[in-house]
Coordinates of C-alpha atoms and ligand atoms in Angstrom, one line a residue:
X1 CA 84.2 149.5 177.1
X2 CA 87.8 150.0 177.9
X3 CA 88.5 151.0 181.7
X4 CA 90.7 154.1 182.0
X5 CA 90.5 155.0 186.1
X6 CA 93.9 153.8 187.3
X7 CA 95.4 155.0 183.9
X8 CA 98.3 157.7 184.1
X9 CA 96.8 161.5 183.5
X10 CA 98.1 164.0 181.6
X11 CA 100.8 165.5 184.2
X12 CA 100.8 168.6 185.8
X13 CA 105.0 168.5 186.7
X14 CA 107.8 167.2 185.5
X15 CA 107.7 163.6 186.9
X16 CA 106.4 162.3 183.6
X17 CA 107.4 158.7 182.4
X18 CA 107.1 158.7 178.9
X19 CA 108.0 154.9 178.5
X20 CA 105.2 154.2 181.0
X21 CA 102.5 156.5 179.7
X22 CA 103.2 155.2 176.3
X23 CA 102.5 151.8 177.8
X24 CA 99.5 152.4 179.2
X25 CA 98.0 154.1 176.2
X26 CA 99.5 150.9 173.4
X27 CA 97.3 149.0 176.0
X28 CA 94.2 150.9 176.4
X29 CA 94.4 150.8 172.0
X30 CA 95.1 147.2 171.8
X31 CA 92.1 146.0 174.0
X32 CA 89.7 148.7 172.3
X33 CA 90.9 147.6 169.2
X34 CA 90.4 143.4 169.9
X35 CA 87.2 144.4 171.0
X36 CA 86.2 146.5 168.1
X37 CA 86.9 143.4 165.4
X38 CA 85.0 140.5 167.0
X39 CA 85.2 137.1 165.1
X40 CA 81.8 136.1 163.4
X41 CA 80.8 134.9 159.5
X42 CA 82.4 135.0 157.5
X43 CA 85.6 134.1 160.1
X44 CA 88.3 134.0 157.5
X45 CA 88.0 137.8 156.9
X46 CA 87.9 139.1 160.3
X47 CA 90.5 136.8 161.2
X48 CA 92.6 138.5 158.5
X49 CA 91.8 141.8 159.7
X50 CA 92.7 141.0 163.2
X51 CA 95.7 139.6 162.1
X52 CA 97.4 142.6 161.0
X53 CA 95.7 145.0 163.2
X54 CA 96.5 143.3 167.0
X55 CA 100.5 142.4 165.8
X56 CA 101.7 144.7 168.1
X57 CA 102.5 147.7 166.3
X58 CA 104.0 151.2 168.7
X59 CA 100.1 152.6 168.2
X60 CA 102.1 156.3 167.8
X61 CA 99.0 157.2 165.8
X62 CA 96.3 156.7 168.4
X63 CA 98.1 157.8 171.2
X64 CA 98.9 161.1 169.2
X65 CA 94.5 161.2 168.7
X66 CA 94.2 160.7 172.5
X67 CA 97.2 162.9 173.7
X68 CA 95.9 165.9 171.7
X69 CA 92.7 165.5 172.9
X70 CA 93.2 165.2 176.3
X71 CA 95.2 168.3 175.9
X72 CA 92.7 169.6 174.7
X73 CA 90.5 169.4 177.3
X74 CA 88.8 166.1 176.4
X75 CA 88.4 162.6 177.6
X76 CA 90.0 159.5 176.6
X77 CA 86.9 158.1 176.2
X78 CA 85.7 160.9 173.4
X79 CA 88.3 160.2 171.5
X80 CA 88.9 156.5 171.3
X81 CA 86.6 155.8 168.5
X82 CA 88.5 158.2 166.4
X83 CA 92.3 156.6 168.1
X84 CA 91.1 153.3 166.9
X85 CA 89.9 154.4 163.6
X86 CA 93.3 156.0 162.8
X87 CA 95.2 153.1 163.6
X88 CA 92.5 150.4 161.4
X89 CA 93.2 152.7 158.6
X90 CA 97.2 152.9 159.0
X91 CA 97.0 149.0 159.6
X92 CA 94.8 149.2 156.1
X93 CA 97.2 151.4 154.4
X94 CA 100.7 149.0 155.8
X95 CA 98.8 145.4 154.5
X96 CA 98.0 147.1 150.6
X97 CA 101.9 148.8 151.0
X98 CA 102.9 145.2 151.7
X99 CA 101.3 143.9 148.5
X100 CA 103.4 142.2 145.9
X101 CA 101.5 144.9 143.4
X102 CA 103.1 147.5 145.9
X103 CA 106.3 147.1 147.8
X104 CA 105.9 143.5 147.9
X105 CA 107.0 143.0 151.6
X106 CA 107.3 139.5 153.4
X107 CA 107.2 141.1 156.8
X108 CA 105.8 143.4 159.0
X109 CA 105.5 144.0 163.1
X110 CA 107.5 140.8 163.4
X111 CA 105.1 138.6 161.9
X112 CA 104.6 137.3 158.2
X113 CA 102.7 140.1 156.1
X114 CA 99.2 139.8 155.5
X115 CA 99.3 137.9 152.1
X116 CA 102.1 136.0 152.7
X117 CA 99.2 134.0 155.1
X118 CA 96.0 134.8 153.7
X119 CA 96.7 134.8 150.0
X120 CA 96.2 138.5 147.9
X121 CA 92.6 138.5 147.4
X122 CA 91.9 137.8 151.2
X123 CA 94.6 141.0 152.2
X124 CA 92.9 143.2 150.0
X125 CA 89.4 142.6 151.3
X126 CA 91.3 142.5 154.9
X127 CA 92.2 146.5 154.3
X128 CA 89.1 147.2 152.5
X129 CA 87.5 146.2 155.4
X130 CA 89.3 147.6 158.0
X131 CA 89.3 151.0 155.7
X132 CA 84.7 150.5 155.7
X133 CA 84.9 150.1 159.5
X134 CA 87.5 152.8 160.8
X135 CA 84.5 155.3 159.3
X136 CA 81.6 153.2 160.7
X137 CA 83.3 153.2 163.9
X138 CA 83.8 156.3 164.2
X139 CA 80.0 157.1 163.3
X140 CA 79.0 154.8 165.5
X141 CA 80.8 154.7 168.8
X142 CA 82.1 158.1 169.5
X143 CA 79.7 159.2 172.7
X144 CA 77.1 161.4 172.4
X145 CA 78.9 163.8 175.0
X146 CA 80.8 164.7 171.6
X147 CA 78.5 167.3 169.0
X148 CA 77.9 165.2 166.2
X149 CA 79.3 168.3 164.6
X150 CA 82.8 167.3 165.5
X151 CA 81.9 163.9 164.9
X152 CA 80.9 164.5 160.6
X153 CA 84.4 166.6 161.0
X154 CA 86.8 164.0 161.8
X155 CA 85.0 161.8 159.2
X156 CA 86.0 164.4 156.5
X157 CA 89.2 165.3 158.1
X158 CA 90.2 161.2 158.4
X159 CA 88.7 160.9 154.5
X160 CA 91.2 163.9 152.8
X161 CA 94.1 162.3 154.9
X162 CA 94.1 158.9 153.4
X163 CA 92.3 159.9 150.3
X164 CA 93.9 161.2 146.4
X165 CA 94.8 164.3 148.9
X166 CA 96.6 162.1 151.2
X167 CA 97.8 158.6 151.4
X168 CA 97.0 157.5 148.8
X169 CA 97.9 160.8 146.2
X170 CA 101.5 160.1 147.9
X171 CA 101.4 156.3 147.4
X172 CA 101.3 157.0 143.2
X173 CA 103.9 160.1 143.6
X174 CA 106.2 157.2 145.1
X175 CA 105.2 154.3 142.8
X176 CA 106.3 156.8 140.0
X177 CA 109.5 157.5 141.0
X178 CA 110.9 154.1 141.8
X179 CA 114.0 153.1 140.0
X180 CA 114.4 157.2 139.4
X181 CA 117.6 158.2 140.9
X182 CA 116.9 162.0 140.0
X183 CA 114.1 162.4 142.6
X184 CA 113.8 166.1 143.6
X185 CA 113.4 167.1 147.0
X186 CA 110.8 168.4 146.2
X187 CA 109.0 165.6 144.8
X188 CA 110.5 163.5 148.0
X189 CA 108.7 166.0 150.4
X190 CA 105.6 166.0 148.6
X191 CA 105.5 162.0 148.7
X192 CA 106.2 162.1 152.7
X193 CA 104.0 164.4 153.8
X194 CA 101.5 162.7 151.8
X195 CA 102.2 159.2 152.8
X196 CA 103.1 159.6 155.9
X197 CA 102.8 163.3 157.6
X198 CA 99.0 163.6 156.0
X199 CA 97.6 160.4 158.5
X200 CA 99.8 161.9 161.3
X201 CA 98.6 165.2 161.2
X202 CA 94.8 163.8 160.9
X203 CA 95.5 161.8 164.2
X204 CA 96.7 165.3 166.0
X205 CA 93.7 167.4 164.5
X206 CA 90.9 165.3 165.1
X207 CA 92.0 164.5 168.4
X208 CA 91.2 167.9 168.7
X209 CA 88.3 168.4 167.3
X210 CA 86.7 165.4 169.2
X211 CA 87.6 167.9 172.0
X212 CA 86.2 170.7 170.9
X213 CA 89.5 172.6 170.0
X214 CA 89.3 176.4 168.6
X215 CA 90.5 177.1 165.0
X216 CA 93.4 179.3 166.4
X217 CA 95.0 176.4 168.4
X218 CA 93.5 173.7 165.7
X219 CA 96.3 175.8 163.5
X220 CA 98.8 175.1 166.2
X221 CA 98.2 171.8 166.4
X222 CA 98.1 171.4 162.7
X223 CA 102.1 172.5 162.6
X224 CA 103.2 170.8 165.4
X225 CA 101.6 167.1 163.5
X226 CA 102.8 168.5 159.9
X227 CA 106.6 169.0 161.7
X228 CA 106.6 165.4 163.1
X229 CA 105.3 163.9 160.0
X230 CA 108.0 165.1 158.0
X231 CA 110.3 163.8 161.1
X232 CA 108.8 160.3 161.4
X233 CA 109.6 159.8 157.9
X234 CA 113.1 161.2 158.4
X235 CA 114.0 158.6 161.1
X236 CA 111.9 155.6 158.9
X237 CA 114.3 155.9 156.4
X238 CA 117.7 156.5 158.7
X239 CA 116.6 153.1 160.6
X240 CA 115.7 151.1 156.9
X241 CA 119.8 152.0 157.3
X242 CA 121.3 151.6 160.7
X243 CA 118.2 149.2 162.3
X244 CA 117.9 145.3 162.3
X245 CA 115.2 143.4 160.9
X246 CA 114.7 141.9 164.3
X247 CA 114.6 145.3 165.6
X248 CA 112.5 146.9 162.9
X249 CA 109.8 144.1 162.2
X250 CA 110.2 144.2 158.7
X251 CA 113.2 144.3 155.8
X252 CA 115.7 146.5 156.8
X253 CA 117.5 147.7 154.1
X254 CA 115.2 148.0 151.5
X255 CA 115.8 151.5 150.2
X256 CA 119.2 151.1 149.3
X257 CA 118.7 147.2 148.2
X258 CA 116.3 149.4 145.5
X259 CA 118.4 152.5 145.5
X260 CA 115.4 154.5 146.3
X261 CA 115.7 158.4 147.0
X262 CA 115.6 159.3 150.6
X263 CA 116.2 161.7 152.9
X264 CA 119.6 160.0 154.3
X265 CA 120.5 159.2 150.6
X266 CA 119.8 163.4 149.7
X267 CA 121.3 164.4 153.2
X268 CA 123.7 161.9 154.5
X269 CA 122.6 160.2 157.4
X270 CA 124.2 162.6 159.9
X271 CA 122.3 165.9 158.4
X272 CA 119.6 163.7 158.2
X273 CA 119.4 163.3 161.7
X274 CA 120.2 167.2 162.7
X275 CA 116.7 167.6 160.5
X276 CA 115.1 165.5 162.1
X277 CA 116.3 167.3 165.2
X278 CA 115.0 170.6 164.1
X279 CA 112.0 169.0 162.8
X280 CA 110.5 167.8 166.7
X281 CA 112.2 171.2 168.1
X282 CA 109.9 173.6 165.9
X283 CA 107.0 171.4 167.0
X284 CA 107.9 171.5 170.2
X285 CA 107.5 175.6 170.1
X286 CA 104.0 175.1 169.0
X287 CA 103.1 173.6 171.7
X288 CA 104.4 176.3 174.0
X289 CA 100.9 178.1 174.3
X290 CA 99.8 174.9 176.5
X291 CA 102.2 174.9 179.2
X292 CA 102.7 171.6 181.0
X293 CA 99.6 170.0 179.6
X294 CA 101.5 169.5 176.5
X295 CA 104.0 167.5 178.1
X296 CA 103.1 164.4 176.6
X297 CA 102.5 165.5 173.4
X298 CA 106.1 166.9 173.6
X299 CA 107.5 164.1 174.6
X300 CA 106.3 161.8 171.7
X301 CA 107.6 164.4 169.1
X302 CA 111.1 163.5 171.3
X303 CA 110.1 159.7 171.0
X304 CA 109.6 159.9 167.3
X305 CA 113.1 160.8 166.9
X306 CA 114.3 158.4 169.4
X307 CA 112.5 155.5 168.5
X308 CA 115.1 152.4 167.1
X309 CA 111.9 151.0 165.8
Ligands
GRG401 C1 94.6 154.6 152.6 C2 92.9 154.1 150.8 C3 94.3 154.0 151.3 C4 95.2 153.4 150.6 C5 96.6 153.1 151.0 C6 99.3 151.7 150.4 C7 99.0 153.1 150.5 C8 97.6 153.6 150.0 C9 99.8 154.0 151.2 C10 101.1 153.7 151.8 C11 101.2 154.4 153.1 C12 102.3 153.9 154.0 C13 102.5 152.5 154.2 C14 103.2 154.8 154.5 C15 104.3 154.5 155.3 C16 104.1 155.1 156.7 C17 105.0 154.6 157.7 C18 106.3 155.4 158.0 C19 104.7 153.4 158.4 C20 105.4 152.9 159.5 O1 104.7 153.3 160.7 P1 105.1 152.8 162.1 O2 106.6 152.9 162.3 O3 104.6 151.3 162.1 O4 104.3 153.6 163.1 P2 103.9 150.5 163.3 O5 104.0 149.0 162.9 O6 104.7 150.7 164.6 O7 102.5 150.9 163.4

């Protein structure tokens, strides 16, 4: 059980400390997360799992489930089940990505990818297990204070995100077009806001629905995520240009290296940024409804675009 008395609350005024309430959350997520993947037989897998998923990544996926919920009127405690869930399944989605079958990556979050150490059939089974236990964790831990209603709902709403629907439906979209250099905009958007915007967006609404949220402001909600989806990906692919490996965790440079379509290589990096701009700004109006209590959720739309990492 993760303690959460002396932890920061959503603020009433303006003295909020985005760096600090960020920090507060990455840690709440990192010890519920250690203590979610103990180490038992067969060791080699869960040590593989663990691997990837406690490297230190900026848990923006979590923190978005538990921000929304608290918003929502909600606890920390409902939601971090689901927070944790969201961010086995990213860590899932970032070893297969990393595959040599995929974008054959040597790094990630600093550290040496998942195959590179375990070998390929061990950083399969490593996602595919993190992928079984996001749902079963879910199932199983959120507290009983949360309808079981809401519970089946995340489970559906986490399975269309990273599903044919989601992740995965934009993970072929992109596979298809490498080493195209007449990628549509089109085509681009529908790969990002599958890849990336579709797990984002599930992180915002179920954070909601853990709290109970109404289908009015579940709409609300469900812009503001899809609006900094479509931004994170933005800013991803202007720091694969202007960011250091050291900085980023992984390869910088990789897009161009492959002369893959992307948004700075459509827009230029400087329109490019003004998007991304626009992008956190209409979420931002979403929000509005909410008053101060979504402060926080404001702010991370700002850090999204913000971020040099
Ligand atoms: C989900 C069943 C299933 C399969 C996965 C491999 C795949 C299918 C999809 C690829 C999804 C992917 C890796 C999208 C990129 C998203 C993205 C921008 C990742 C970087 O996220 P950050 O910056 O990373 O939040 P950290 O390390 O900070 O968590």
């Amino acid at each position: 059980m993760v303690a959460t008395d002396n932890i920061q609350k959503t603020p009433e005024d303006a003295t909020f400390k985005l760096a600090a309430y960020l920090k507060e959350r990455q840690r709440l997520c990192d010890t519920a997360l250690d203590q979610a993947v103990p180490i038992i037989y067969p060791e080699k897998i869960y040590e593989a799992m663990r691997y990837s998923l406690l490297a230190g990544g900026k848990r923006v996926r979590p923190i978005l489930c538990l921000a929304t919920c608290e918003m929502m009127g909600g606890t920390i405690e409902m939601a971090m089940p689901t927070a944790c869930a969201v961010e086995m399944i990213h860590t899932m989605s970032l070893i297969h990505d990393d595959l040599p079958a995929m974008d054959n990556d040597d790094y990630r979050r600093g550290k040496l990818t998942n195959h590179k150490v375990y070998g390929e059939d061990v950083a399969i089974l490593a996602g595919d297990g993190l992928l079984a236990l996001a749902f079963e964790f879910v199932a199983l831990q959120t507290p009983q204070n949360v309808a079981r209603e809401r519970v089946l709902q995340v489970v559906v709403r986490l399975g269309r995100a990273l599903g044919a629907a989601g992740l995965v439906g934009g993970q072929v979209v992109d596979l298809e077009s490498e080493g195209k250099t007449d990628i549509s905009l089109e085509t681009l958007n529908f790969i990002h806001k599958h890849k990336t915007a579709a797990l984002l967006e599930a992180c915002v609404v179920c954070g909601g629905i853990v709290a109970g949220v109404s289908s009015e402001d579940l709409q609300r909600l469900t812009r503001y995520a899809q609006n900094i989806g479509l931004a994170f990906q933005i800013v991803d692919d202007i720091l694969d240009i202007t960011a250091t490996q050291e900085e980023l965790g992984k390869t910088a440079g990789k897009d161009q290296k492959a002369q893959k379509v992307t948004y700075p290589s459509l827009w230029g990096l400087e329109e490019s940024r003004v998007k991304a701009q626009e992008l956190v700004a209409a979420a931002c109006a979403e929000l509005e409804p909410f008053g101060q209590r979504a402060i926080p959720l404001k702010a991370i739309a700002h850090f999204i675009t913000s971020r040099n990492h």
